[in-house]
Short mmCIF file of C-alpha atoms and ligand atoms in Angstrom, two decimals:
data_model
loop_
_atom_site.label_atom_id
_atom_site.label_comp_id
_atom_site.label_asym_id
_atom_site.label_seq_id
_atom_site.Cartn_x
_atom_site.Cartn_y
_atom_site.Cartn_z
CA UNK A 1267 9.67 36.97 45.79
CA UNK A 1268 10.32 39.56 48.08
CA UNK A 1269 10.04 43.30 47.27
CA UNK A 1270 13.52 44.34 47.71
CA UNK A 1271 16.59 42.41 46.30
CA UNK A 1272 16.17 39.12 45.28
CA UNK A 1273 15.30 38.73 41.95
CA UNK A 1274 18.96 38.51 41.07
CA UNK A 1275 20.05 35.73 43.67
CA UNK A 1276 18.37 32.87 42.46
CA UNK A 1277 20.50 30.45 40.48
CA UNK A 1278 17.96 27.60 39.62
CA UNK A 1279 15.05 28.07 37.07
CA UNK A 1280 11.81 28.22 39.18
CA UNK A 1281 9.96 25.52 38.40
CA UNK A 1282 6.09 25.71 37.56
CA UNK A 1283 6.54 28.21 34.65
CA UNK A 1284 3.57 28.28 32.17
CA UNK A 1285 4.56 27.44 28.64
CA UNK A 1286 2.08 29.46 27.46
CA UNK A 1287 3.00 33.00 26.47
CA UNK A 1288 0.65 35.70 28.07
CA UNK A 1289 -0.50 37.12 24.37
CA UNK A 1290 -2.03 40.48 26.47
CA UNK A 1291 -5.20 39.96 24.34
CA UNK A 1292 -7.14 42.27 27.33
CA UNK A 1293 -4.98 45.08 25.67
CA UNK A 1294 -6.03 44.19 22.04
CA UNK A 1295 -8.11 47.87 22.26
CA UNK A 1296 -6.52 50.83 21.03
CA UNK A 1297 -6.43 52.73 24.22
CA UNK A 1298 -4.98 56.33 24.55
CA UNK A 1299 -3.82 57.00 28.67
CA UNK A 1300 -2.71 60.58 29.21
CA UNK A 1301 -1.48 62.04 32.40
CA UNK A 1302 0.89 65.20 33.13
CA UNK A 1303 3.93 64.23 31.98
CA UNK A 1304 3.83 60.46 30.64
CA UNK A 1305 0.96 59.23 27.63
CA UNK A 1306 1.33 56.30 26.21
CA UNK A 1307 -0.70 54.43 23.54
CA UNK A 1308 -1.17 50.34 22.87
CA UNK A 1309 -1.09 50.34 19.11
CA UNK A 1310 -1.28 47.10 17.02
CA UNK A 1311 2.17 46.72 16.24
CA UNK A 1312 3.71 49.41 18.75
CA UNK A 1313 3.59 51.25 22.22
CA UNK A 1314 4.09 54.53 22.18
CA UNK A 1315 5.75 56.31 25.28
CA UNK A 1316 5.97 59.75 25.09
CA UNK A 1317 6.72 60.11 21.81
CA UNK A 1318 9.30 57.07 21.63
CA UNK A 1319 8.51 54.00 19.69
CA UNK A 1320 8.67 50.63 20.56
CA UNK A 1321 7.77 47.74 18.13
CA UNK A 1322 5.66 45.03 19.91
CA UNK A 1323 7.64 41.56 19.66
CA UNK A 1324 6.72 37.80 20.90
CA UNK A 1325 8.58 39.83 24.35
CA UNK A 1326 5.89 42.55 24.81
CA UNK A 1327 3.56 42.35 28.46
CA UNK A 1328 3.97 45.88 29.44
CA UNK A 1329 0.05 46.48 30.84
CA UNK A 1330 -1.37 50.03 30.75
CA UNK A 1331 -1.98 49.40 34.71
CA UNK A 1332 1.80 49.31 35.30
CA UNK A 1333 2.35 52.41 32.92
CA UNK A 1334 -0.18 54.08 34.06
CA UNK A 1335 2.83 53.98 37.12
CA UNK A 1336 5.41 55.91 35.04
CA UNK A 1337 5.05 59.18 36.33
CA UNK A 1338 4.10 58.81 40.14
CA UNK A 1339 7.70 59.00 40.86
CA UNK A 1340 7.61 58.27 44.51
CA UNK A 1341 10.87 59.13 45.79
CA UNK A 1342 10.57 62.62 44.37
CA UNK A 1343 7.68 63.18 46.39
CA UNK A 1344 8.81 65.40 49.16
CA UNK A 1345 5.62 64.59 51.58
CA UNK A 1346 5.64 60.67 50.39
CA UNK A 1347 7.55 58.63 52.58
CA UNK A 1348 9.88 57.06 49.99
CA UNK A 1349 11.39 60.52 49.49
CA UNK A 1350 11.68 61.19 52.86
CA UNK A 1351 13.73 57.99 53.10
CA UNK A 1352 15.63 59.05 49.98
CA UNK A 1353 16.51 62.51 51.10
CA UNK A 1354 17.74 61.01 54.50
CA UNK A 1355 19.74 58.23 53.36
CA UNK A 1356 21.21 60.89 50.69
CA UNK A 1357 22.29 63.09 53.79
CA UNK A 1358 23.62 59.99 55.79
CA UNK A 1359 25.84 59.34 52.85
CA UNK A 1360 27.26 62.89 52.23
CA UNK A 1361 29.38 63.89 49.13
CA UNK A 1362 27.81 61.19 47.12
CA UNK A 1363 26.31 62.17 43.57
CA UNK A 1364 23.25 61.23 43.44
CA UNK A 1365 20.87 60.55 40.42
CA UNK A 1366 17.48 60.28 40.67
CA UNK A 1367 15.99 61.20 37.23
CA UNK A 1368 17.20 58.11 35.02
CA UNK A 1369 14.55 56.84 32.79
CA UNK A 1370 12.94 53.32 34.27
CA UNK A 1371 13.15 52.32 30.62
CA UNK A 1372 16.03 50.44 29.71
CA UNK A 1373 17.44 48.21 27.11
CA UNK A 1374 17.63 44.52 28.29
CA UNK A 1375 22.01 45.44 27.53
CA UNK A 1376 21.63 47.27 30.68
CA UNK A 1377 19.20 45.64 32.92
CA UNK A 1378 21.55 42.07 32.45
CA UNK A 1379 24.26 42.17 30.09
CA UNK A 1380 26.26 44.62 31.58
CA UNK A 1381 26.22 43.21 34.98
CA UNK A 1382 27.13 39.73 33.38
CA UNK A 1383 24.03 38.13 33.89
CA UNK A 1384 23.69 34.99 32.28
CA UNK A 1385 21.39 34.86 28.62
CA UNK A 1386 20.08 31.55 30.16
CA UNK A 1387 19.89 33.45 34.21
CA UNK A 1388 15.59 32.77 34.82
CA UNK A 1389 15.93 36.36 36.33
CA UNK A 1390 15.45 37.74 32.60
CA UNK A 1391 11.92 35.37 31.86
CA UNK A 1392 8.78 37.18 30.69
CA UNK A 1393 7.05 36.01 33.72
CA UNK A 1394 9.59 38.36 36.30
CA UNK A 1395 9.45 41.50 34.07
CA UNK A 1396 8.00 43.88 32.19
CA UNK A 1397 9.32 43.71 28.59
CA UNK A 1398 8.54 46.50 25.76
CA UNK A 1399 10.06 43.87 23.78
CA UNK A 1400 13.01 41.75 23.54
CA UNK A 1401 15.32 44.62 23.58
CA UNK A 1402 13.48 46.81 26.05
CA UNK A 1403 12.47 46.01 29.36
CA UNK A 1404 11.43 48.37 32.43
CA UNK A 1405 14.05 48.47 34.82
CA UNK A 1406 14.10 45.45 37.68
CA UNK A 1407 16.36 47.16 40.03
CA UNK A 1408 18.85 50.05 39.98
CA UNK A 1409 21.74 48.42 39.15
CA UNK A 1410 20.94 48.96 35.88
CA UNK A 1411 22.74 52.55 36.04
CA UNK A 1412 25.71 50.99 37.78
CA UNK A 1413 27.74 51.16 34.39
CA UNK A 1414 26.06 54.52 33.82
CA UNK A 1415 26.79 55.72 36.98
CA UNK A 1416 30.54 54.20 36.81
CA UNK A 1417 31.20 56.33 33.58
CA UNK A 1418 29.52 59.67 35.19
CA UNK A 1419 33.13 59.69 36.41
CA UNK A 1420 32.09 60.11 40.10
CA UNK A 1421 33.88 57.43 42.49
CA UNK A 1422 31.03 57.47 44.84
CA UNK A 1423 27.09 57.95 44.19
CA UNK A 1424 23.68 57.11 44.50
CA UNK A 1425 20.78 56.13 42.32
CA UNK A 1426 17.22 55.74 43.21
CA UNK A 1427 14.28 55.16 41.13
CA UNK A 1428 10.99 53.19 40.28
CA UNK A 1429 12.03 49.59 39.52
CA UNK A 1430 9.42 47.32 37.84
CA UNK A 1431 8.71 43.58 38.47
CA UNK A 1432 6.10 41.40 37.72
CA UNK A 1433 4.87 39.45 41.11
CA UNK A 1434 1.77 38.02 43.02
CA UNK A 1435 -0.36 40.25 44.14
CA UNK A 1436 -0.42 41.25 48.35
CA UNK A 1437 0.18 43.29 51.40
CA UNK A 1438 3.73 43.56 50.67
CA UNK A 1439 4.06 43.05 46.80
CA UNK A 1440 3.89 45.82 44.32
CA UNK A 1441 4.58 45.17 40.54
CA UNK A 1442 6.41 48.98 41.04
CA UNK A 1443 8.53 49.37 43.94
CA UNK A 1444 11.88 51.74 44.86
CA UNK A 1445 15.34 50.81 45.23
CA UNK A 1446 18.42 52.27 46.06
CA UNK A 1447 21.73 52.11 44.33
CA UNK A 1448 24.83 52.73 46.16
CA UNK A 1449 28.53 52.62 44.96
CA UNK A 1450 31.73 53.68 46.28
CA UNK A 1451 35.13 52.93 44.38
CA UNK A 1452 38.69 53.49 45.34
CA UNK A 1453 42.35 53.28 43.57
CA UNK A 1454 44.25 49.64 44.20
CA UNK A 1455 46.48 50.69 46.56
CA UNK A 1456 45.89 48.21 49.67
CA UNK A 1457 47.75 51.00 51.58
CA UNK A 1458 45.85 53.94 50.31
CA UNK A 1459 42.65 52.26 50.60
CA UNK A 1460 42.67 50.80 54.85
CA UNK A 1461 44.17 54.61 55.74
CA UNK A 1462 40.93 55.67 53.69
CA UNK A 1463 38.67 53.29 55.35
CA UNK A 1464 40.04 53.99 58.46
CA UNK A 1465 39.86 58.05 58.05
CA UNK A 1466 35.58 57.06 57.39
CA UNK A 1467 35.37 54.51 60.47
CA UNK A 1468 36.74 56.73 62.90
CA UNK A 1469 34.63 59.94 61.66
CA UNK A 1470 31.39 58.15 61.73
CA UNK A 1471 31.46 55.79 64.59
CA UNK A 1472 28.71 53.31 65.32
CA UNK A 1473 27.79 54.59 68.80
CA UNK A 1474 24.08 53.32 69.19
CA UNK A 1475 23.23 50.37 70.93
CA UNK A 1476 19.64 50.02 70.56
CA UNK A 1477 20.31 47.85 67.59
CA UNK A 1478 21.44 44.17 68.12
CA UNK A 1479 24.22 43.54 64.82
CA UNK A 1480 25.12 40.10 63.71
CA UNK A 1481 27.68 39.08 61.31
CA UNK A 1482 29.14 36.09 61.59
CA UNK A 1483 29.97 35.85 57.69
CA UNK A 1484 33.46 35.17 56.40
CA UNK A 1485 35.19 34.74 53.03
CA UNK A 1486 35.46 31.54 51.60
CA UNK A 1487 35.45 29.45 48.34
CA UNK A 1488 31.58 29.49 48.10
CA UNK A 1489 31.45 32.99 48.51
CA UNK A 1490 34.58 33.70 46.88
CA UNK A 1491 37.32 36.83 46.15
CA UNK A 1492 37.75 37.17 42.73
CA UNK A 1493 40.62 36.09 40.61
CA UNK A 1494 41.96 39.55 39.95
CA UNK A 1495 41.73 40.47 43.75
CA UNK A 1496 43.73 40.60 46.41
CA UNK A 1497 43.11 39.54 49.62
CA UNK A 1498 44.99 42.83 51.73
CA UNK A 1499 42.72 45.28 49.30
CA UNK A 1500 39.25 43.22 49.41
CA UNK A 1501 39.60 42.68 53.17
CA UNK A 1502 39.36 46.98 53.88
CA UNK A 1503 36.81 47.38 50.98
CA UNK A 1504 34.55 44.83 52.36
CA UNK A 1505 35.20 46.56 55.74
CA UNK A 1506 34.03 49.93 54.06
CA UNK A 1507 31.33 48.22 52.70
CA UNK A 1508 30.07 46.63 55.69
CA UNK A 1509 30.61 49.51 58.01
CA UNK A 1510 28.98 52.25 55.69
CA UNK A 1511 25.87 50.04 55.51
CA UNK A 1512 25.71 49.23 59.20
CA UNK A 1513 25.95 53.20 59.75
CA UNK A 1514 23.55 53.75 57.59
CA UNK A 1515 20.90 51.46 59.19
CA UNK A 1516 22.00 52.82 62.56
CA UNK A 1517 21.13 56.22 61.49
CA UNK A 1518 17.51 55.44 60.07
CA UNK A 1519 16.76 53.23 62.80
CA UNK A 1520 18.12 55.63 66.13
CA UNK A 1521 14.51 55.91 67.73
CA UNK A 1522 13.31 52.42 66.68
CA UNK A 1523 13.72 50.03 69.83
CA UNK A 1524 15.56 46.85 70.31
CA UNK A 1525 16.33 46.15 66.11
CA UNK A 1526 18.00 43.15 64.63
CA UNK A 1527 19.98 43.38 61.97
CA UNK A 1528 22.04 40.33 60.48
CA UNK A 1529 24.37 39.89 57.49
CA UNK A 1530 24.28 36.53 55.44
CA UNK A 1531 26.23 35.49 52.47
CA UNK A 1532 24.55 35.90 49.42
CA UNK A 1533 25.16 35.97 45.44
CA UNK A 1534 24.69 37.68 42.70
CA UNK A 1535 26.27 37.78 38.98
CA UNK A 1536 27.99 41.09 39.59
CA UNK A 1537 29.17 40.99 42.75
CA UNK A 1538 31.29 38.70 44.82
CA UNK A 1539 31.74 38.07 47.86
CA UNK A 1540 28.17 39.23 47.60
CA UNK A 1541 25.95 39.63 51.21
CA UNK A 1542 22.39 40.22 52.10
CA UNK A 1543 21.26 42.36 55.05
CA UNK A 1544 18.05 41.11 56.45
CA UNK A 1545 15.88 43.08 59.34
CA UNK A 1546 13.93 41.36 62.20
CA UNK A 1547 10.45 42.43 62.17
CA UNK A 1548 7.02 41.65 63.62
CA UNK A 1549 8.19 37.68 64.06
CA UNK A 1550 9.84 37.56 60.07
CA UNK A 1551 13.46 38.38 58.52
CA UNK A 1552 13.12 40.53 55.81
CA UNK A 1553 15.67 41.11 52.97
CA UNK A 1554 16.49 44.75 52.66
CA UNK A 1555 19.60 44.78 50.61
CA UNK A 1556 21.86 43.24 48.74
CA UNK A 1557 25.68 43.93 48.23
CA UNK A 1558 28.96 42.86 47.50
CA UNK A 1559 32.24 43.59 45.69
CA UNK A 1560 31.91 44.72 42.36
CA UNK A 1561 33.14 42.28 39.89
CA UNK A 1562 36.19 43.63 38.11
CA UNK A 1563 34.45 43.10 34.46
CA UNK A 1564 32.04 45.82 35.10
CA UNK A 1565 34.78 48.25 36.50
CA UNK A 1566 36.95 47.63 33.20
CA UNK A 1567 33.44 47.67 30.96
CA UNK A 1568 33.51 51.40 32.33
CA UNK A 1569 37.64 51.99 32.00
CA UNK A 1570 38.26 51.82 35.48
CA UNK A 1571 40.55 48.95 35.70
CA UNK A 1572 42.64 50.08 38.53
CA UNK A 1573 39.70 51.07 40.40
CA UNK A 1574 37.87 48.44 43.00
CA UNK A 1575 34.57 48.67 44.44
CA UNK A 1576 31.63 48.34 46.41
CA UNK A 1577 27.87 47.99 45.45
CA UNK A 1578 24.10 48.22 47.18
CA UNK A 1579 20.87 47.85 46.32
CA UNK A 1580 18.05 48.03 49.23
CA UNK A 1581 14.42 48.53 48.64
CA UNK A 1582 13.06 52.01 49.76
CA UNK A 1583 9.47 50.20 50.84
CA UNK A 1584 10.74 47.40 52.99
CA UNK A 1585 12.60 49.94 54.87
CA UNK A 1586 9.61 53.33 54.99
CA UNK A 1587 7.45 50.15 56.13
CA UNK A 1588 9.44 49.21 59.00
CA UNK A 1589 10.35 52.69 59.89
CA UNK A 1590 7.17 54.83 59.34
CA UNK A 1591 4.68 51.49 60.70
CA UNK A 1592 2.84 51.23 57.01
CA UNK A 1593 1.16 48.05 56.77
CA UNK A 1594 0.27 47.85 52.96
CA UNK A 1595 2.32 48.57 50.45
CA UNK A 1596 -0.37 50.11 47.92
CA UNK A 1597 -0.87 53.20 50.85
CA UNK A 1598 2.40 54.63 49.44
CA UNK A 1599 0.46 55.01 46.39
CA UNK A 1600 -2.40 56.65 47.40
CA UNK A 1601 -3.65 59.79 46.89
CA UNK A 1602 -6.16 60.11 49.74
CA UNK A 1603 -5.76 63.00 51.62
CA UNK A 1604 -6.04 61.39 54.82
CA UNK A 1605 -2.33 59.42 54.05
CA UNK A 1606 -0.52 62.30 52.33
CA UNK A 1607 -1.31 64.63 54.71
CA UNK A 1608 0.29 62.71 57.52
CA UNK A 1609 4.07 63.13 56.87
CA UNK A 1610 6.68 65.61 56.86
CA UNK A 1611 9.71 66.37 54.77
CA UNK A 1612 12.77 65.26 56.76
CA UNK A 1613 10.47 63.25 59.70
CA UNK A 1614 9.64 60.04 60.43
CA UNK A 1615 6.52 59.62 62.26
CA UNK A 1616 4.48 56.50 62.85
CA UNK A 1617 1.23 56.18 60.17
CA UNK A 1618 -2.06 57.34 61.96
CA UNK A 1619 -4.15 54.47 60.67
CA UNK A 1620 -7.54 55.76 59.44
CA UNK A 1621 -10.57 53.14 58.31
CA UNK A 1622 -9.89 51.41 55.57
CA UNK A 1623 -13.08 51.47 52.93
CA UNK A 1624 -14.86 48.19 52.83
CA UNK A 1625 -13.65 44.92 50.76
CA UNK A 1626 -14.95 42.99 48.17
CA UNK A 1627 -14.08 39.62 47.91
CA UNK A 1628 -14.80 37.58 45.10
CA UNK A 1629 -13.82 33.78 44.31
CA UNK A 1630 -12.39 31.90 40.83
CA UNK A 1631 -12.29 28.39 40.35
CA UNK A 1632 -10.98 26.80 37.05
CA UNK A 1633 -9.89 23.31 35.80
CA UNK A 1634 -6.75 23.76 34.54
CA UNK A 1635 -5.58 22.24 30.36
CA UNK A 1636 -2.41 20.90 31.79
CA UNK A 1637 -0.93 20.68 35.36
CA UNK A 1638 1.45 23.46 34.83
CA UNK A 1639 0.74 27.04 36.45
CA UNK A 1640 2.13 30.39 36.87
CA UNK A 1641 0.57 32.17 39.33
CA UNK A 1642 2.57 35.48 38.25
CA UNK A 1643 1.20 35.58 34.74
CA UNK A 1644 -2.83 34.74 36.26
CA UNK A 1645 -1.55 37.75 38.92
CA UNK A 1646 -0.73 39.69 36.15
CA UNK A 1647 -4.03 39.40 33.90
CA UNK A 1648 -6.05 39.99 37.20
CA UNK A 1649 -3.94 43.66 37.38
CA UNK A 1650 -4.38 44.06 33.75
CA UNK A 1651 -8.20 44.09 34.18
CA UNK A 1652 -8.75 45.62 37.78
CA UNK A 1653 -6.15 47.85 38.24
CA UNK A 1654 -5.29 48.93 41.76
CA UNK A 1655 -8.68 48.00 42.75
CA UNK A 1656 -7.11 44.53 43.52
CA UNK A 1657 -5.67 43.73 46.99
CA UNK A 1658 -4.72 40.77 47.32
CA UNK A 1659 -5.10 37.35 45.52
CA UNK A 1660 -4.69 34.35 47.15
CA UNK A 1661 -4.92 30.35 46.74
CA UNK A 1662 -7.62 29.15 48.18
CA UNK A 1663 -8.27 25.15 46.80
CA UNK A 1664 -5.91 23.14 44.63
CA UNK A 1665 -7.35 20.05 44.03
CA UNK A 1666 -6.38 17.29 41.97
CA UNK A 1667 -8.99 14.58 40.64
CA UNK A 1668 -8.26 11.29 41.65
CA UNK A 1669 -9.29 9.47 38.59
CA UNK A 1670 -9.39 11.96 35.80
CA UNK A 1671 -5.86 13.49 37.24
CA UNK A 1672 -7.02 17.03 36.10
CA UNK A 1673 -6.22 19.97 38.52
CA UNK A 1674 -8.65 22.41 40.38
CA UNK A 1675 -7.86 25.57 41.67
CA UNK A 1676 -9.84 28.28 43.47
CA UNK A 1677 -8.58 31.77 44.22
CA UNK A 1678 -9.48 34.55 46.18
CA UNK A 1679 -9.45 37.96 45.21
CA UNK A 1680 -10.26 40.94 47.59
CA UNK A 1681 -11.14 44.09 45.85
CA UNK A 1682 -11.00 47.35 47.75
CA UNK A 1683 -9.73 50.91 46.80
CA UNK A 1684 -7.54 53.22 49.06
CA UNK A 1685 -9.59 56.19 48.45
CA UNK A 1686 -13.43 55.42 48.01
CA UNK A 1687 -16.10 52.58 48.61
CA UNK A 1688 -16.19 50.10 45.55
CA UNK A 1689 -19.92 49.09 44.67
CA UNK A 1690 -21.00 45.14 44.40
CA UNK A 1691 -22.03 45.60 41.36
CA UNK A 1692 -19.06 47.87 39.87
CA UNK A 1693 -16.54 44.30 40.90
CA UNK A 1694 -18.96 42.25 39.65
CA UNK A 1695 -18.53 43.64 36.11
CA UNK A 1696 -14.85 43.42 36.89
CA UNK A 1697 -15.03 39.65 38.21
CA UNK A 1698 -16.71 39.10 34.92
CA UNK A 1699 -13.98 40.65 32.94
CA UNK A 1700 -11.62 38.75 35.08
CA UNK A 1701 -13.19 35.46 34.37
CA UNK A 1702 -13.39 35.93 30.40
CA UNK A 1703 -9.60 37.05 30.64
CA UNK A 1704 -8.47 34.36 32.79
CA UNK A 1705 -10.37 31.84 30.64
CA UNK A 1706 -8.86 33.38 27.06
CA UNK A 1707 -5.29 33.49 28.43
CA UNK A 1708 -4.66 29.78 29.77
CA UNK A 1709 -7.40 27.93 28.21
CA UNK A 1710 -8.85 27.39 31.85
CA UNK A 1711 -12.13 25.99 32.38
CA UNK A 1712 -14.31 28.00 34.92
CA UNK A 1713 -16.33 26.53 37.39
N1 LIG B 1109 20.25 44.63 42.12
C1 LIG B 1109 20.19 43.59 43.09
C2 LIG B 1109 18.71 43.16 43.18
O1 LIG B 1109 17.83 43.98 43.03
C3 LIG B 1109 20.74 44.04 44.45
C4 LIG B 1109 22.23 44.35 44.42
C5 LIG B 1109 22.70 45.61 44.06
C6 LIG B 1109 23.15 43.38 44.80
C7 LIG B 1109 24.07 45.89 44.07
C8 LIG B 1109 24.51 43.64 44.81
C9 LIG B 1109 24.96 44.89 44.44
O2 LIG B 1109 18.41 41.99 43.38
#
């Protein structure tokens, strides 16, 4: 899964879930984590966030590794580069309010019922997210303030925060990442609306050519206008849309050379049409948004029913990656002087590499009970035990006996930690914690 928006767009069940629930047992000790402004306690029957409450269900796979996370707070950061992004897109998009203080913790009614996801939609399974229980989940993506923000009573705004999501484990995957939330609405006047679209083309022109822009999408059934719309008022609000995006990107990317930048149809439950924008770098397309019309439910779930809109969400590493030349995600979390030092409110410079301290790599091999796997939940037990210590995890062997038909696999795991030299025999205690965890949580059998 990739770190920006596409949790939401997939429409099949992913196959290869585990049936078996992770039952956190690495967290059955009482643990007490403090830190300036979040603690939080594992009790038997309860986790306790600052203060609040909330009863452990069949749901609960919150890890004290992820909110241990809770109070980093990137993108209010002013030297990190995630609120350097922030505070420039915020300028780029000037007179929009912009909220940047709402709690990552939010009931599951905001995180998918309100933007009509499905009960049955696999984005909502235990494996993708971090639930306190069924009811309370920490936020996958920004959109869960959309309704909030739609109520605030402002008809154009921002939202950017921490967003939570349970993943496998590399250069480019973080189980806490950034997004951005972006929504504009107008009145449904198909007049009133192209002379306002117009009045924002023509003051904000695209005049940069350093950036190659392809869009070849068009409306049709599979990507459809909504029942309730019009075609004369979704044609200039798609245009809006579309132009105050490509802007944007135009703006942040001025100094970088030769960019490509293409639009593809996309969908999600609470928009539609619905597009992605994806970015051409080093040889790959990466996803860095997704968008679309709003669907008219949510505008009337907020009392705006003569209102129509437009929505974003783009993922604030993707983008500082690209821009500021950061090659692993976890640097954006560390506090070694040598990376926050580097950058500058308001500036984006180019990361000064410095030596990275040495690796440790360590190997796993289990028989597995039954052929299913989920490589999420073994990711996840792995962070539960070593923390940010681990880098990456990767497959290695998967290797299916011929006669006995039971499955083999062998990972990789490559310790290291962005601010000091680990010892051999500091990972080997973890390795050994790994192993016993891995082994009580799927029934494995090492090797
Ligand atoms: N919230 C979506 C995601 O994270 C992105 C999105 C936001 C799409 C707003 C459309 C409109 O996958």
């Amino acid at each position: 899964m990739l770190v920006s928006a596409s949790l939401l767009r997939r429409t099949h069940p992913v196959v290869c879930r585990s049936s078996a629930p992770v039952s956190l047992l690495y967290l059955a000790r009482r643990q007490w984590y403090s830190s300036s402004t979040t603690g939080f306690e594992f009790k038997d029957k309860e986790v306790v966030v600052d203060g609040v409450k909330y009863p452990k269900d069949e749901w609960t796979n919150v890890t004290p590794t992820v909110l241990s996370k809770l109070d980093r707070k990137l993108h209010l950061q002013p030297r990190n580069p995630i609120c350097i992004i922030r505070h420039l897109i915020e300028s780029h998009f000037n007179g929009y309010k912009c909220f940047n203080n709402l709690s990552p913790i939010v009931t599951t009614q905001q995180n998918f019922d309100d933007l009509l996801i499905p009960a049955d939609h696999p984005s909502r399974t235990k494996s993708d997210n971090y639930y306190f229980n069924k009811d309370t989940v920490l936020r996958a993506h920004t959109s869960a303030h959309q309704l909030e923000g739609l109520r605030s009573g402002a008809d154009k705004f921002l939202i950017s925060g921490d967003v939570y999501r349970r993943d496998e484990i590399d250069a480019s995957h973080f189980p806490v990442f950034h997004q951005m939330e972006g929504l504009v609405y107008f009145d449904n006047d198909p007049a009133k609306i192209a002379a306002q679209v117009q009045a924002d083309i023509e003051s904000n022109a695209l005049n940069s050519n350093n950036i190659k822009l392809v869009d070849d999408t068009v409306i049709k059934p599979s990507n459809p206008i909504q029942e309730r719309h019009m075609e004369e008022t979704v044609k200039p609000v798609a245009a809006h849309l579309k132009h105050s995006i490509n802007s944007m990107i135009r703006t942040l990317f001025a100094d970088e050379p030769n960019l490509e930048v293409r639009w593809i149809d996309a969908y999600f439950p609470f928009t539609s049409p619905s597009w992605e924008v994806e970015i051409y770098y080093k040889g790959e397309w990466l996803e860095v948004l997704g968008c679309g019309v709003v669907q008219q439910a949510l505008m009337d779930k907020a009392g705006l029913h003569n209102k129509i809109g437009w929505a974003f969400g783009m993922g604030l590493e993707r983008l500082a990656m690209v821009l500021f030349g950061i090659p692993d995600i976890r640097l954006f979390w560390s506090q070694d002087e040598r990376f926050v030092n580097q950058f500058t409110p308001g500036q984006i410079q180019k990361f000064q590499p410095f030596s990275k301290y040495p690796p440790c790599i360590k190997d796993i091999s289990f028989w597995l009970p039954e052929n299913t796997w989920n490589e999420n939940n073994f990711c996840e037990v792995i962070r539960g035990v070593a923390g940010d210590l681990v880098e990456n995890v990767k497959i290695i062997d998967d290797f299916t006996h011929p006669k006995t038909k039971r499955r083999s696999l062998c990972y990789r795991i490559l310790y290291r930690s962005m601010d000091r030299s680990v010892t051999n025999e500091e990972i080997n205690e973890i390795q050994e914690n790994v192993r016993t965890s891995v082994q009580k949580e799927f029934s494995v059998e090492l090797r």
